[in-house]
mmCIF file of N, CA and C in Angstrom:
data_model
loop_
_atom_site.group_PDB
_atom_site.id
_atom_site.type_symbol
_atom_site.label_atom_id
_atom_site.label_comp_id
_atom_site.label_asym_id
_atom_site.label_seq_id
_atom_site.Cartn_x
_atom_site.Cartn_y
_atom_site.Cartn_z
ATOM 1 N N UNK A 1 0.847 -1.179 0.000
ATOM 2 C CA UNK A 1 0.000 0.000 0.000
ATOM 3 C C UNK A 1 0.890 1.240 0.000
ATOM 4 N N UNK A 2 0.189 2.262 -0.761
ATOM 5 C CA UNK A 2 1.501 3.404 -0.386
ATOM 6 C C UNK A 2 0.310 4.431 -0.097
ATOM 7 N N UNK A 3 0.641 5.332 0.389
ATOM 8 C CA UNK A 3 -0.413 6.638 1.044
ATOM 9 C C UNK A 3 0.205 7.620 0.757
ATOM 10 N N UNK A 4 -0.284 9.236 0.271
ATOM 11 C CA UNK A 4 -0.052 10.448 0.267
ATOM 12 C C UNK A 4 -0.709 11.144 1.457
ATOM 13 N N UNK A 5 0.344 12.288 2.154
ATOM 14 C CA UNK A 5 0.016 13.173 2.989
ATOM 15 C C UNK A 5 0.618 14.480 2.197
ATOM 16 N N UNK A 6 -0.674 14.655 1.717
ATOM 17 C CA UNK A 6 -0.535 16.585 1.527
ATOM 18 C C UNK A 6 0.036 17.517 2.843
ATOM 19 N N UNK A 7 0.930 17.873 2.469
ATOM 20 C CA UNK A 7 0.850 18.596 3.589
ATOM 21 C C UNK A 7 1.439 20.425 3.765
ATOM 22 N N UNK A 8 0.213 21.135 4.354
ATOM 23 C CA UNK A 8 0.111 22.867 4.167
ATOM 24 C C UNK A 8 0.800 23.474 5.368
ATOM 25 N N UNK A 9 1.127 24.657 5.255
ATOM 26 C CA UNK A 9 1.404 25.630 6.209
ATOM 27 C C UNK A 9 0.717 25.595 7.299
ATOM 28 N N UNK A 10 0.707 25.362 8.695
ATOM 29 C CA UNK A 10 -0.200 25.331 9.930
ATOM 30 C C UNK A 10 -0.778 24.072 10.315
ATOM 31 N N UNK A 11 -0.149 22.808 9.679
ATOM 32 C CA UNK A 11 -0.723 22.049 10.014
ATOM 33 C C UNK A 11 -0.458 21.308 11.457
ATOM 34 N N UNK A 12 -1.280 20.485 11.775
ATOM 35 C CA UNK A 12 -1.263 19.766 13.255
ATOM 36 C C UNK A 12 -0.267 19.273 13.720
ATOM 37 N N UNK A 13 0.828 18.869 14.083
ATOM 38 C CA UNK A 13 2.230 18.178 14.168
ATOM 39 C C UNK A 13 1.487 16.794 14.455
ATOM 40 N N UNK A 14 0.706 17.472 15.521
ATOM 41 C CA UNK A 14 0.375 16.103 16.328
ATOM 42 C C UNK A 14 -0.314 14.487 15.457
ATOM 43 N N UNK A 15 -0.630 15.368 14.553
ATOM 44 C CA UNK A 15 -1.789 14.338 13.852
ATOM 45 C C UNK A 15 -1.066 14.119 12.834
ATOM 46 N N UNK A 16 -0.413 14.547 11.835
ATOM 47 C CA UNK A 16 0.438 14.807 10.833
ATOM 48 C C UNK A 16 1.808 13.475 11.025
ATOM 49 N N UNK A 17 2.264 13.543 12.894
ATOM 50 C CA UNK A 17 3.675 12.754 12.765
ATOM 51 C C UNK A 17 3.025 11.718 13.113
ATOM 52 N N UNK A 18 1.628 11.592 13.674
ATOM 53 C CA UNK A 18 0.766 10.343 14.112
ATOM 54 C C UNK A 18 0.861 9.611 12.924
ATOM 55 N N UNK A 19 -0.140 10.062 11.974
ATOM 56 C CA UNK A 19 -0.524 9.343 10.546
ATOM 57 C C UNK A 19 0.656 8.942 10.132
ATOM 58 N N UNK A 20 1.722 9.663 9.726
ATOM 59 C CA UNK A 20 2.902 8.882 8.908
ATOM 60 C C UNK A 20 3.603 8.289 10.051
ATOM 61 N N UNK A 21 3.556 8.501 11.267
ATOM 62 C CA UNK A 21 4.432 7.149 12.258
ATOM 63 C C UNK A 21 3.505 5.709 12.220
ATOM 64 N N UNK A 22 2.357 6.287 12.289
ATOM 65 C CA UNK A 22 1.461 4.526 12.344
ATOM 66 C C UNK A 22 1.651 4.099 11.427
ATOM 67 N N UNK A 23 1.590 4.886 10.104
ATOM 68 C CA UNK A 23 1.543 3.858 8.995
ATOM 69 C C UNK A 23 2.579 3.275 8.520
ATOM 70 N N UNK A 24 4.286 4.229 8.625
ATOM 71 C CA UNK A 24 5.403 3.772 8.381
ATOM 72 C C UNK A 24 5.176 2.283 9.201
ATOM 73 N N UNK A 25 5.239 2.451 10.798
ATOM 74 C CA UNK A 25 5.328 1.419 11.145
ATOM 75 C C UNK A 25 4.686 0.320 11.077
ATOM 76 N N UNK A 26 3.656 0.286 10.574
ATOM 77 C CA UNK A 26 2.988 -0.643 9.560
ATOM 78 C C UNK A 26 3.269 -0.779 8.225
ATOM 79 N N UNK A 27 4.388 -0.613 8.096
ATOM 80 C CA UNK A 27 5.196 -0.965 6.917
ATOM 81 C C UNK A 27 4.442 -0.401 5.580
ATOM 82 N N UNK A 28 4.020 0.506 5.561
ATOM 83 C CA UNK A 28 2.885 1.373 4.530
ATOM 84 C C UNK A 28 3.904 2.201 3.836
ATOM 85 N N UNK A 29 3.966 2.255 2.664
ATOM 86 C CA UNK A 29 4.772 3.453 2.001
ATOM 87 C C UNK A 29 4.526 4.548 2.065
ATOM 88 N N UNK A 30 4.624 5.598 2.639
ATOM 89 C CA UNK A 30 4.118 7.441 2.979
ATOM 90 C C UNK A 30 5.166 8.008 2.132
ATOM 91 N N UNK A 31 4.295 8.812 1.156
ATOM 92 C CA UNK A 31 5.308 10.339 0.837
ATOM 93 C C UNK A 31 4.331 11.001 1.286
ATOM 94 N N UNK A 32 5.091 12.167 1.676
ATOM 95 C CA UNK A 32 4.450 13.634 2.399
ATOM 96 C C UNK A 32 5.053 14.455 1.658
ATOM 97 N N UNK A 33 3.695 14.935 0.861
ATOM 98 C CA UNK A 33 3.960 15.964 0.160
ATOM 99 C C UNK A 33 3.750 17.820 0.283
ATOM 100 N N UNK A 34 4.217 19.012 0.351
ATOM 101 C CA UNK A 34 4.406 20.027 0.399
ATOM 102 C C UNK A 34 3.534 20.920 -0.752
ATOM 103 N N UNK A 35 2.618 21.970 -0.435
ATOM 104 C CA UNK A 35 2.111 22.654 -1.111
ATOM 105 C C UNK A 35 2.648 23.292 -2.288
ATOM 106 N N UNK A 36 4.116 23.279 -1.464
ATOM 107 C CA UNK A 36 4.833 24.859 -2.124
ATOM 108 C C UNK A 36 6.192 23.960 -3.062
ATOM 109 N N UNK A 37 6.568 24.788 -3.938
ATOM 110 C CA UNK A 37 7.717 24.487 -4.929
ATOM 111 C C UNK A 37 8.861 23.720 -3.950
ATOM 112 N N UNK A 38 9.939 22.542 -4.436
ATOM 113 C CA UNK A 38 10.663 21.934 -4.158
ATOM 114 C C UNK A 38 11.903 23.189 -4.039
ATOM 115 N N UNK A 39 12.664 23.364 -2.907
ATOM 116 C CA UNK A 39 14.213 24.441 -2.739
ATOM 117 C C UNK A 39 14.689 23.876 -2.158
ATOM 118 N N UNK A 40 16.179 23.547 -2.501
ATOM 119 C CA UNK A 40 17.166 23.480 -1.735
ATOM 120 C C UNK A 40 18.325 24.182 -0.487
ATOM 121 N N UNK A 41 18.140 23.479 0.192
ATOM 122 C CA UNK A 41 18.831 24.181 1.523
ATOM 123 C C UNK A 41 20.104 24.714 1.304
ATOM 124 N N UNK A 42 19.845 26.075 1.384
ATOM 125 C CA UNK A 42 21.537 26.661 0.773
ATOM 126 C C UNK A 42 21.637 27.976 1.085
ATOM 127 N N UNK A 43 22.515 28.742 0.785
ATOM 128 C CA UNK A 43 23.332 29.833 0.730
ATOM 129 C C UNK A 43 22.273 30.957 0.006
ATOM 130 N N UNK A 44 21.842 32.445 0.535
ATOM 131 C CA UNK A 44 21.013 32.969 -0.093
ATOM 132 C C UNK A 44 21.273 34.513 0.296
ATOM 133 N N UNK A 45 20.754 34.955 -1.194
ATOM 134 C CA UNK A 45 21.494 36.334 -1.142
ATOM 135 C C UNK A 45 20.902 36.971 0.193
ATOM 136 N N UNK A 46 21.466 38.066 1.118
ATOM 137 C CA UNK A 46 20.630 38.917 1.929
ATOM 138 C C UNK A 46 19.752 39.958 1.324
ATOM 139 N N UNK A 47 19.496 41.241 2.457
ATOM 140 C CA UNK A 47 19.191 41.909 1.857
ATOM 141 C C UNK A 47 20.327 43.294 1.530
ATOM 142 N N UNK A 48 21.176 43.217 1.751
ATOM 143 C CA UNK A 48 22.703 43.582 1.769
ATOM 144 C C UNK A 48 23.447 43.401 0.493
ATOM 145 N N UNK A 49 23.227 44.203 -0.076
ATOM 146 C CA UNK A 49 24.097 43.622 -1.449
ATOM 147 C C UNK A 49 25.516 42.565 -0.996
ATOM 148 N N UNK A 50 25.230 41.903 -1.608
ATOM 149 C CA UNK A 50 26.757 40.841 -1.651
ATOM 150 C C UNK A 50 26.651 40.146 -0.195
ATOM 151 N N UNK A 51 25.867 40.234 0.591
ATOM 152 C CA UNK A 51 25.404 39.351 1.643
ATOM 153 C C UNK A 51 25.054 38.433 1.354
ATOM 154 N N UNK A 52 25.628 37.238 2.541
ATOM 155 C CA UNK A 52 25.060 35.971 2.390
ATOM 156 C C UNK A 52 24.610 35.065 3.530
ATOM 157 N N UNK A 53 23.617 34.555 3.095
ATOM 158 C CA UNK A 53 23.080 34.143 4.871
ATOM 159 C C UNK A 53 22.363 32.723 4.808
ATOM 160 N N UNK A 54 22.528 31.660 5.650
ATOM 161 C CA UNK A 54 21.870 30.546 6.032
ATOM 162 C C UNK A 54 20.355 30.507 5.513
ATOM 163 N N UNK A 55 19.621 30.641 4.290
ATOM 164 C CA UNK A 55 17.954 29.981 4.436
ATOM 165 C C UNK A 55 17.543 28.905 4.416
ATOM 166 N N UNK A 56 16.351 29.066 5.837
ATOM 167 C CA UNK A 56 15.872 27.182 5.517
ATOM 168 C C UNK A 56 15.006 27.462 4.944
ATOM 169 N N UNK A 57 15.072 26.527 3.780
ATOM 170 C CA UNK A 57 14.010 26.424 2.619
ATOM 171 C C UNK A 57 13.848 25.438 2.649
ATOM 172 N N UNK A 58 12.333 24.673 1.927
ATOM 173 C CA UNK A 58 12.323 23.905 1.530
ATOM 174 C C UNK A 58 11.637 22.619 2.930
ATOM 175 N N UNK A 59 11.056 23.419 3.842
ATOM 176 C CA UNK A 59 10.144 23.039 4.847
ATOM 177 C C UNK A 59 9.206 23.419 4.844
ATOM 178 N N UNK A 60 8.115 22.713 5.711
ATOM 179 C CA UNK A 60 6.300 23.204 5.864
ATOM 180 C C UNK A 60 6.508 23.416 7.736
ATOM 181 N N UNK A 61 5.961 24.734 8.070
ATOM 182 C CA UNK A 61 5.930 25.040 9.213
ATOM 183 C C UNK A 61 4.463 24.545 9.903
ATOM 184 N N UNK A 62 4.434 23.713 10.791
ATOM 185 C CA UNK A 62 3.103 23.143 11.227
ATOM 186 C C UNK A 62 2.331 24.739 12.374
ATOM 187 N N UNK A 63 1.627 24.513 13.016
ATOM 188 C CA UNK A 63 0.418 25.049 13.509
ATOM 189 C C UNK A 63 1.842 25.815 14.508
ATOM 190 N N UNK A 64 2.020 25.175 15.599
ATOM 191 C CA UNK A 64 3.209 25.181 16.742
ATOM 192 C C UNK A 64 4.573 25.848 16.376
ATOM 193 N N UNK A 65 4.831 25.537 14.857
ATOM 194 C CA UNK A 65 6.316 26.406 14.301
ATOM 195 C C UNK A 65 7.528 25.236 14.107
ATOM 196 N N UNK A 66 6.750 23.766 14.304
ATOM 197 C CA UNK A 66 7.713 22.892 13.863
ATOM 198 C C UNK A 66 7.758 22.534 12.457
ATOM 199 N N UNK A 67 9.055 22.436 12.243
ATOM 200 C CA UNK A 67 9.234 22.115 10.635
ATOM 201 C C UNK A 67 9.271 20.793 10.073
ATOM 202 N N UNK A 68 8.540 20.414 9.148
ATOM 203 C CA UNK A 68 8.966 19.089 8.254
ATOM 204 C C UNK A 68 9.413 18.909 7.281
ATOM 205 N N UNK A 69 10.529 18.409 6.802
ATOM 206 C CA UNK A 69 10.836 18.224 5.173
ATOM 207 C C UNK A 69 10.146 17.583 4.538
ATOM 208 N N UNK A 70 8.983 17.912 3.766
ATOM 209 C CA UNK A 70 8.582 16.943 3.086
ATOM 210 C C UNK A 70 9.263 16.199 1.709
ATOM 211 N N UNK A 71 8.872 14.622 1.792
ATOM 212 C CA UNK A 71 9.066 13.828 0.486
ATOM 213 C C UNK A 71 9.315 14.655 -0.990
ATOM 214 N N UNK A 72 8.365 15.156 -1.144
ATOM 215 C CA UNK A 72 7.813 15.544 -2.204
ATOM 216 C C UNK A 72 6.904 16.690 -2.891
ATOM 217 N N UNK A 73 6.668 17.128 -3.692
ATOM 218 C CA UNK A 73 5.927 18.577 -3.814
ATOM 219 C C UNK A 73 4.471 18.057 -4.460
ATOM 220 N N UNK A 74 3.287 18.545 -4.080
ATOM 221 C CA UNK A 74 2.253 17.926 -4.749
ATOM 222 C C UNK A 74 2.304 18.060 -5.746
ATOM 223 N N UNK A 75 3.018 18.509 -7.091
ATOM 224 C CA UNK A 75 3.134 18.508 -8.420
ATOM 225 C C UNK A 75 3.530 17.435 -8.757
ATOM 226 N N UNK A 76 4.178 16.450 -7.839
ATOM 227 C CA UNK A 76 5.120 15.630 -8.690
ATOM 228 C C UNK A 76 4.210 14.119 -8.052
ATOM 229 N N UNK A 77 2.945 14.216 -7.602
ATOM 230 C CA UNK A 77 2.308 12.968 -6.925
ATOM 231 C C UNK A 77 1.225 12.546 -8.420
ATOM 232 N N UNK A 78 1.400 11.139 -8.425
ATOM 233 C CA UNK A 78 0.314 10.528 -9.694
ATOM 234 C C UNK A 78 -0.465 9.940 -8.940
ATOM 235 N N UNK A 79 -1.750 10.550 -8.843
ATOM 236 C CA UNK A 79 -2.476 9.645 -7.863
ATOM 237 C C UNK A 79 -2.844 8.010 -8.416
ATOM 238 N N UNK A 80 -2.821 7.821 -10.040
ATOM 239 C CA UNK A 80 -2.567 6.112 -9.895
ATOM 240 C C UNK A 80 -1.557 5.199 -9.288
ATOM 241 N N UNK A 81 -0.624 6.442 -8.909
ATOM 242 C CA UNK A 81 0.561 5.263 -7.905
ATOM 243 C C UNK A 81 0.211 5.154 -6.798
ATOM 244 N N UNK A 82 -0.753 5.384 -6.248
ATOM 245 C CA UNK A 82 -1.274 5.685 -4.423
ATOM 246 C C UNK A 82 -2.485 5.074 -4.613
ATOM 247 N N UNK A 83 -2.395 4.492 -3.135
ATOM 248 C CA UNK A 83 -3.912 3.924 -2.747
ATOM 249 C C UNK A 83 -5.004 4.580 -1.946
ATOM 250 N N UNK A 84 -4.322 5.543 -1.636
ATOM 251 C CA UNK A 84 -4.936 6.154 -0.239
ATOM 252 C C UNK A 84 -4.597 8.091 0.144
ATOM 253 N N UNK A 85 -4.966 8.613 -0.063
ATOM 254 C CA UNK A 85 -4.667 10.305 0.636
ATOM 255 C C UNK A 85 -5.221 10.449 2.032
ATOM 256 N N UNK A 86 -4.314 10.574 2.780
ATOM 257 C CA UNK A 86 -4.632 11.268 3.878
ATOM 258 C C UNK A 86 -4.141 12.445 4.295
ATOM 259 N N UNK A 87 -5.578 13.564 4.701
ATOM 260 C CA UNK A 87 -5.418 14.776 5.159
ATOM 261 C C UNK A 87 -5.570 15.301 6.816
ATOM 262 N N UNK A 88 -4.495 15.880 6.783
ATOM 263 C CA UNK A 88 -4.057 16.039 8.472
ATOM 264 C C UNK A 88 -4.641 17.779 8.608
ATOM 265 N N UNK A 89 -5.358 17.514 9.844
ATOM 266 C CA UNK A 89 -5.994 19.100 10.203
ATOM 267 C C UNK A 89 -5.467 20.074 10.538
ATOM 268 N N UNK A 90 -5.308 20.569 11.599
ATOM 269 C CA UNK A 90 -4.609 21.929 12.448
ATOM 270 C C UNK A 90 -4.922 23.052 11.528
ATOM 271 N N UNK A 91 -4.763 24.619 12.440
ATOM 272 C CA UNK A 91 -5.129 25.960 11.537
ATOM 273 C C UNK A 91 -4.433 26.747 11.889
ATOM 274 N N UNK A 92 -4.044 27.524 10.514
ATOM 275 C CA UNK A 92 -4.603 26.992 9.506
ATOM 276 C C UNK A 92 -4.818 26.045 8.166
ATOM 277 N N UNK A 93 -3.549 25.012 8.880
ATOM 278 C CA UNK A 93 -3.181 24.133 7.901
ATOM 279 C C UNK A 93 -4.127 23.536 6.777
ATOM 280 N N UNK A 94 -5.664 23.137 7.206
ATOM 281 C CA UNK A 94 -6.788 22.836 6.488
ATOM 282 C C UNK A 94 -7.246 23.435 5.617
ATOM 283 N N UNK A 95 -7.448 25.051 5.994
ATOM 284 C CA UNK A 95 -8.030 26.117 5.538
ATOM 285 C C UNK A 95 -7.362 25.862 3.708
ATOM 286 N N UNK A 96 -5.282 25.609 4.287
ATOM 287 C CA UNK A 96 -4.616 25.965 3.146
ATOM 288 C C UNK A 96 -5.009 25.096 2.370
ATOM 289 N N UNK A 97 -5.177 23.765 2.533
ATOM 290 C CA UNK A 97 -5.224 22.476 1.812
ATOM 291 C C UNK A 97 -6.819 22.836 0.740
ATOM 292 N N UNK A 98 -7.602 22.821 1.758
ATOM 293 C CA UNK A 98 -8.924 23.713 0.774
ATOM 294 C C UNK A 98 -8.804 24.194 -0.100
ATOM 295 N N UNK A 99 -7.788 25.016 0.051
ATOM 296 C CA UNK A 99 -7.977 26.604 -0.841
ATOM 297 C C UNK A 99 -6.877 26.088 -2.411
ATOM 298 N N UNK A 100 -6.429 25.102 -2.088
ATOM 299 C CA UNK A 100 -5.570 24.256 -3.334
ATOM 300 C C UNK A 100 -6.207 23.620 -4.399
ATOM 301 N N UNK A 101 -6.570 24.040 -5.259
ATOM 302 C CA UNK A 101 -6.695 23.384 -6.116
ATOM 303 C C UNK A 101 -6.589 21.760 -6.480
ATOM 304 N N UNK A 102 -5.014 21.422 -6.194
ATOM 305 C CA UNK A 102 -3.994 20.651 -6.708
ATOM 306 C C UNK A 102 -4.632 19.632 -5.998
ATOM 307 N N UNK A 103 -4.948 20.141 -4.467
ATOM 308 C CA UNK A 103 -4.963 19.053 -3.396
ATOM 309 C C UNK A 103 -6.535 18.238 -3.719
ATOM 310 N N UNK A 104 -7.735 19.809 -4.053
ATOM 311 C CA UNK A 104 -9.337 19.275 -4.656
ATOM 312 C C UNK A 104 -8.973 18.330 -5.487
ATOM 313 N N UNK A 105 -8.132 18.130 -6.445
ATOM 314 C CA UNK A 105 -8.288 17.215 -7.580
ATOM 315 C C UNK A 105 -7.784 16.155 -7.024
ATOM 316 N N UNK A 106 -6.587 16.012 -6.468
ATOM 317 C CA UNK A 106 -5.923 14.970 -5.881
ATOM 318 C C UNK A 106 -7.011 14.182 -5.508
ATOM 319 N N UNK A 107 -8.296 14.592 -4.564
ATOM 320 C CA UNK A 107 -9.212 13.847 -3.581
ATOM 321 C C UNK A 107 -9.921 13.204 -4.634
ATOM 322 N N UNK A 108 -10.209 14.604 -5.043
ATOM 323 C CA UNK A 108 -11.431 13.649 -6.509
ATOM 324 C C UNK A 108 -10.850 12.722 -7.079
ATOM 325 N N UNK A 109 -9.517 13.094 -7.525
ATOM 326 C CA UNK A 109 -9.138 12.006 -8.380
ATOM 327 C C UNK A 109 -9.209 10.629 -7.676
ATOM 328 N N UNK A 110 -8.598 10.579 -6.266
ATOM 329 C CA UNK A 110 -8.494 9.322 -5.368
ATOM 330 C C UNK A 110 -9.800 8.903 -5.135
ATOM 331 N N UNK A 111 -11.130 9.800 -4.852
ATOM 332 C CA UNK A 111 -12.479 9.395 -4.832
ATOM 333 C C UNK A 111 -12.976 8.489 -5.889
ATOM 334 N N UNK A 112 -12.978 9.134 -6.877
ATOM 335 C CA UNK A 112 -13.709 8.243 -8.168
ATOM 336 C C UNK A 112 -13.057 7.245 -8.353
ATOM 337 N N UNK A 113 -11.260 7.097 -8.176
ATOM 338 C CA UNK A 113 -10.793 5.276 -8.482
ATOM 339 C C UNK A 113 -11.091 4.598 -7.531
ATOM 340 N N UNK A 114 -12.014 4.829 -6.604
ATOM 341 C CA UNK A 114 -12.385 3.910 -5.380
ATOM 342 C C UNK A 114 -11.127 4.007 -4.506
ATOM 343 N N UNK A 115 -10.286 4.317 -4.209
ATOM 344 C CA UNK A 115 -9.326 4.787 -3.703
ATOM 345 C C UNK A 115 -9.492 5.401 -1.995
ATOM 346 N N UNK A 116 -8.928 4.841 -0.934
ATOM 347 C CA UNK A 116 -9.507 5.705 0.434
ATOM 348 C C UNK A 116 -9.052 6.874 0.189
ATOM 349 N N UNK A 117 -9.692 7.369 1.105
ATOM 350 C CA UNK A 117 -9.563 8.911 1.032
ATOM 351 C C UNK A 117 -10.332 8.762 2.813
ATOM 352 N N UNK A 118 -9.374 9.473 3.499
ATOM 353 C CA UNK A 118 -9.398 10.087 4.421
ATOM 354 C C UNK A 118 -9.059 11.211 5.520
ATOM 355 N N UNK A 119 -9.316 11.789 6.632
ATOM 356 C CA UNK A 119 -8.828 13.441 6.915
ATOM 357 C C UNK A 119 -8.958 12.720 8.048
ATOM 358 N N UNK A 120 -8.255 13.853 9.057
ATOM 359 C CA UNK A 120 -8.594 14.285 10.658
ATOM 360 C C UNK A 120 -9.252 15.556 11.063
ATOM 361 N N UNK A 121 -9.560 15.635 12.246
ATOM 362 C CA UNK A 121 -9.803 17.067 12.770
ATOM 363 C C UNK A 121 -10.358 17.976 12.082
ATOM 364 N N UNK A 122 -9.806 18.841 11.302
ATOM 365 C CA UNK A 122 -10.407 20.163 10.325
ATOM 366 C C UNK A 122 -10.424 19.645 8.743
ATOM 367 N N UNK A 123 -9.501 18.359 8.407
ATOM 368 C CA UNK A 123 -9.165 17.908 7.348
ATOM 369 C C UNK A 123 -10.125 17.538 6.706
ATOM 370 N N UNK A 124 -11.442 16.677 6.906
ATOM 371 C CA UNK A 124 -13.152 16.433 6.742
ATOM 372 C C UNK A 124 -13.357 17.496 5.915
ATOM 373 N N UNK A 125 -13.279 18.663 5.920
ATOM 374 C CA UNK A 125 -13.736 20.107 5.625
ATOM 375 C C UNK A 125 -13.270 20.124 4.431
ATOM 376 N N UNK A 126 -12.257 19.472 3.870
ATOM 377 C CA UNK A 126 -11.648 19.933 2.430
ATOM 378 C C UNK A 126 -12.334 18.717 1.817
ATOM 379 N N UNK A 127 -12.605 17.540 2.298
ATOM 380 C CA UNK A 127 -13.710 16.400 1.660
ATOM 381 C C UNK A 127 -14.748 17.219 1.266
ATOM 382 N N UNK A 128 -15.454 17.822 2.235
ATOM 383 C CA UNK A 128 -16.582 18.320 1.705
ATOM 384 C C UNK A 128 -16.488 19.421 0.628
ATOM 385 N N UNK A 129 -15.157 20.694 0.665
ATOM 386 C CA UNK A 129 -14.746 20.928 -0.150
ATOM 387 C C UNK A 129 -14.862 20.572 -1.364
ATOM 388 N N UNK A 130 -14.459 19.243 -2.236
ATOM 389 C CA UNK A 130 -13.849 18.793 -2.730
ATOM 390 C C UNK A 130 -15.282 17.508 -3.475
ATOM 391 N N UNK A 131 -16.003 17.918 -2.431
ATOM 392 C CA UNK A 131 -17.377 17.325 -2.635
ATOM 393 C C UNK A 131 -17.359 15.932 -3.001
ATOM 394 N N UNK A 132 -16.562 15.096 -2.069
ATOM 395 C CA UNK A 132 -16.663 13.248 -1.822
ATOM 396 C C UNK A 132 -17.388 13.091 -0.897
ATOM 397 N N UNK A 133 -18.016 13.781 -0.288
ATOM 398 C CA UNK A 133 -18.655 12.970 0.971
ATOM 399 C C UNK A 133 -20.148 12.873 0.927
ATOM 400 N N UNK A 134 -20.984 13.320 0.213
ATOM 401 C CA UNK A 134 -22.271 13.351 -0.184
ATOM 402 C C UNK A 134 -22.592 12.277 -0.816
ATOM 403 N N UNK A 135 -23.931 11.730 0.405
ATOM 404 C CA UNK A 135 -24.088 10.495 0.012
ATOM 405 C C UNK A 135 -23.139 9.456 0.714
ATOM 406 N N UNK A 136 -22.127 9.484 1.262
ATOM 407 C CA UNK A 136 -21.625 8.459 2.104
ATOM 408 C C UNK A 136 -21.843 8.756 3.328
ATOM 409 N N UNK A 137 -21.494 7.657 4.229
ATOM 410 C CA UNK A 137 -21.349 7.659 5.622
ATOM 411 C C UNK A 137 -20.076 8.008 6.040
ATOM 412 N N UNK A 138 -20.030 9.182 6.720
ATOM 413 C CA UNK A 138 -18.631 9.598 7.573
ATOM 414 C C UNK A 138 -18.718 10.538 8.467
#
């Protein structure tokens, strides 16, 4: 089985390192994927001409201000390689996932191949979003 975790600015730590610790350790394949463009951790101009300074790039800051590297950027996820999306809540991490495009299609797309599709906490909200849950039980 392999699973996608979208994952936005503000999201839950708590629920977020839950989902990909249970499932790793159930031997489940997780990429966690990032809203925002793929950057590498490096050397970056200041605002100082010819300055140069340490940026961390290329992390998602959860709800609390902890950082995750994610896997992967949602541009680069085929949802026929995945069995499963799961969306992790916290705010405004949800709000962001909603407001994505990338992430609506992702669901739909995982909805209609019969595919699970599931959220936590505020995460439900982008289902309905995304309009899979009408008509089922959840």
């Amino acid at each position: 089985m392999k699973v996608v975790v979208p994952l936005a600015e503000g999201f839950e730590e708590i629920e977020f390192v839950t989902i990909v610790d249970i499932l790793r350790r159930a031997e489940v394949e997780v990429v966690t994927a990032s809203l925002e463009k793929r950057m590498r951790k490096g050397k970056g101009k200041g605002k100082e001409k010819g300055e140069e300074k340490e940026k961390e790039i290329g992390t998602v800051a959860g709800s609390h201000q902890i950082k995750i590297v994610p896997d992967a950027v949602i541009d680069e996820i085929d949802p026929e390689k995945f069995d499963a999306v799961v969306l992790p809540g916290g705010f405004p991490g949800f709000v962001n996932l909603g407001e994505d495009e990338r992430v609506l299609d992702l669901v739909r797309r995982m909805d209609k191949a019969g595919k699970y599709v599931a959220a936590i906490c505020g995460g439900p909200s982008v289902l309905i979003k995304a309009g899979v849950v009408e008509g089922k039980k959840a």
